[in-house]
Amino acid sequence: MADEVKLLRTWSSPFALRIVWALKLKGVEFETIFEDLAKKSSLLIENNPVHKKVPVLLHNGRSVCESFVILEYIDETWTNGHPLFSKDPYEKAEARFWAKFGDDKLWLSVRGILFGNEAEQEDAKAQAREHLKYLEEQLEGKKYFGGEAIGYLDLAVGWMANLLSVLDEITGHVLIEELKFPLLWKWMQVFSDAPVIKESWPSRDKLVVKFRAMRDLYLAGKN
Amino acid sequence: MAAVKLLGFWASPFVNRVQIALNLKSISYELIEENLRAKSQLLLESNPVHKKVPVLIHGDKPISESLVIVEYIDEAWSDGPSILPSDPFARATARFWAAYITDKWWPLLTEYRTAEGEEAKAAAKEKFFEGLVLLEEAFVKSSQGKGYFGGENIGYLDVVLGSLLAWLRVREVTQNVTFLDKTKAPELAAWADRFTLNPAVVNVLPKTQKLVDFINSFTKAS
């Protein structure tokens, strides 16, 4: 029986993009269903009643929610394709640890720059740089976080490779300077150029417009 | 066989999670009790990012974050009884609820405690109980008529939620609210008693009075 795979996503969600990348790396055919988060479909609400968020993976009618959970599910289900994890439990644990770090710490500090006033931005930038130092260390001796090939952690923090330049354009703040973070700098180029990744990036211009509008709205709401 | 150390703190439910997982696999380990007000060099070096317990040190490799540690234990000691289910969809369901419990539901207890005013408290309480009902449904689906989320035996979700029971009970005492409400979540209430008495758990979860004394010692000190 052929697998029926659908992905509920938005055009811009970096969390949903992780799943696009994973499915493509595995060579899994899937149907994309774009959601309007201002008018959520009954399909989304029925399949993710707890969070009502994207991404949601529908595999033969059953739903899997939360991007990290979905990534693990994809790796465990399509075992013949490109592996997302090392077989070594310790390397797996490290990948999971840093992925969580990326979402809990780094993403928050990047949002702080995006949505902050000048003082908040300086604080957030200092924090983001501390966080990036850790990720820089993880790339020692490696082409990707996953080693020779793209892995779970690359997908988890891959949003950096396009959103940081969007952040730069909107706020003027550059986080990954080649001299300060040479490995991350290189990784961003190499990761972005990988075919599956390159063909999936959302429109940069649209992202700039969207995040600029969000920033303006957020700052207006604070004053 | 490489030595196993656990940097922990008796009152931490997240440390308890790891202890229960180690017990399920019958792993011998050295428990190093940390003074969280004067953290050891070993802790600061083993978890420089968060400087928190639990940290599992297997040989010379440190692993941090309780959920990451539990999955590591399951995978590194693969010949013991499995903690996570084997089916990918069941694993995804367990991981989903583990994230929900840890990131969304458990913080609601703190939200309730720190809420100011009747309205805020009532709102927080309602959110907490909505979550409890979701977890009751999840339990019924997952247990399939057996005693644990994991079925016949304790599994991942039992460990994740069950490790929080000691603090849930303490808060019932200090807040004078029945958080594990039998009328709203009868199966979970029965599971809670069953879980607490399980051999892998019985000596791990701190006793309610000891935690009450612990909380009181904090409030006196501040």
Short mmCIF file of C-alpha atoms in Angstrom, two decimals, chain A residues 48 50-51 53 62-66 68-69 72-73 76-77 88-90 92-94 96-98 100-101 104-105 134, chain B residues 47-51 61-65 68 71-72 75-76 87-89 91-93 95-97 99-100 103-104 134:
data_model
loop_
_atom_site.label_atom_id
_atom_site.label_comp_id
_atom_site.label_asym_id
_atom_site.label_seq_id
_atom_site.Cartn_x
_atom_site.Cartn_y
_atom_site.Cartn_z
CA ASN A 48 -3.70 19.19 16.43
CA VAL A 50 -3.97 20.57 21.79
CA HIS A 51 -1.82 23.25 20.16
CA LYS A 53 -0.26 24.85 15.32
CA ARG A 62 -2.74 9.63 11.65
CA SER A 63 -1.36 12.91 12.89
CA VAL A 64 2.02 13.65 14.43
CA CYS A 65 2.57 17.10 15.96
CA GLU A 66 5.51 19.16 17.28
CA PHE A 68 11.05 17.67 16.90
CA VAL A 69 8.63 14.81 17.53
CA GLU A 72 12.14 11.61 15.12
CA TYR A 73 9.02 9.92 13.73
CA GLU A 76 12.14 5.97 12.69
CA THR A 77 9.53 5.32 9.99
CA ASP A 88 25.54 6.15 18.62
CA PRO A 89 23.30 6.95 21.64
CA TYR A 90 25.65 9.61 22.95
CA LYS A 92 22.01 11.22 19.44
CA ALA A 93 21.73 12.67 22.94
CA GLU A 94 24.01 15.55 21.99
CA ARG A 96 18.74 16.32 20.93
CA PHE A 97 20.31 18.50 23.62
CA TRP A 98 21.53 21.14 21.17
CA LYS A 100 16.38 21.92 22.37
CA PHE A 101 18.98 24.57 23.19
CA ASP A 104 14.70 27.32 24.01
CA LYS A 105 17.66 29.70 24.12
CA TYR A 134 28.36 26.83 21.93
CA ASN B 47 26.64 21.08 32.26
CA PRO B 48 28.20 24.45 31.47
CA VAL B 49 25.22 25.55 29.39
CA HIS B 50 22.51 25.25 32.05
CA LYS B 51 24.47 24.42 35.24
CA LYS B 61 30.46 11.52 28.86
CA PRO B 62 28.02 13.98 30.45
CA ILE B 63 24.39 14.12 29.32
CA SER B 64 22.01 16.88 30.45
CA GLU B 65 18.26 17.58 30.25
CA VAL B 68 17.35 13.60 26.74
CA GLU B 71 16.06 8.49 25.97
CA TYR B 72 19.83 8.01 26.25
CA GLU B 75 19.17 3.48 23.90
CA ALA B 76 22.51 2.88 25.64
CA ASP B 87 6.28 1.44 17.35
CA PRO B 88 7.21 4.82 15.78
CA PHE B 89 3.69 6.23 16.10
CA ARG B 91 6.86 6.74 20.34
CA ALA B 92 5.72 9.97 18.70
CA THR B 93 2.61 10.03 20.88
CA ARG B 95 7.16 12.20 23.05
CA PHE B 96 4.33 14.59 22.20
CA TRP B 97 2.75 14.22 25.62
CA ALA B 99 6.77 17.75 25.72
CA TYR B 100 3.24 18.93 26.56
CA ASP B 103 6.62 22.66 28.55
CA LYS B 104 2.92 23.49 28.90
CA LEU B 134 -6.31 15.80 28.22
#
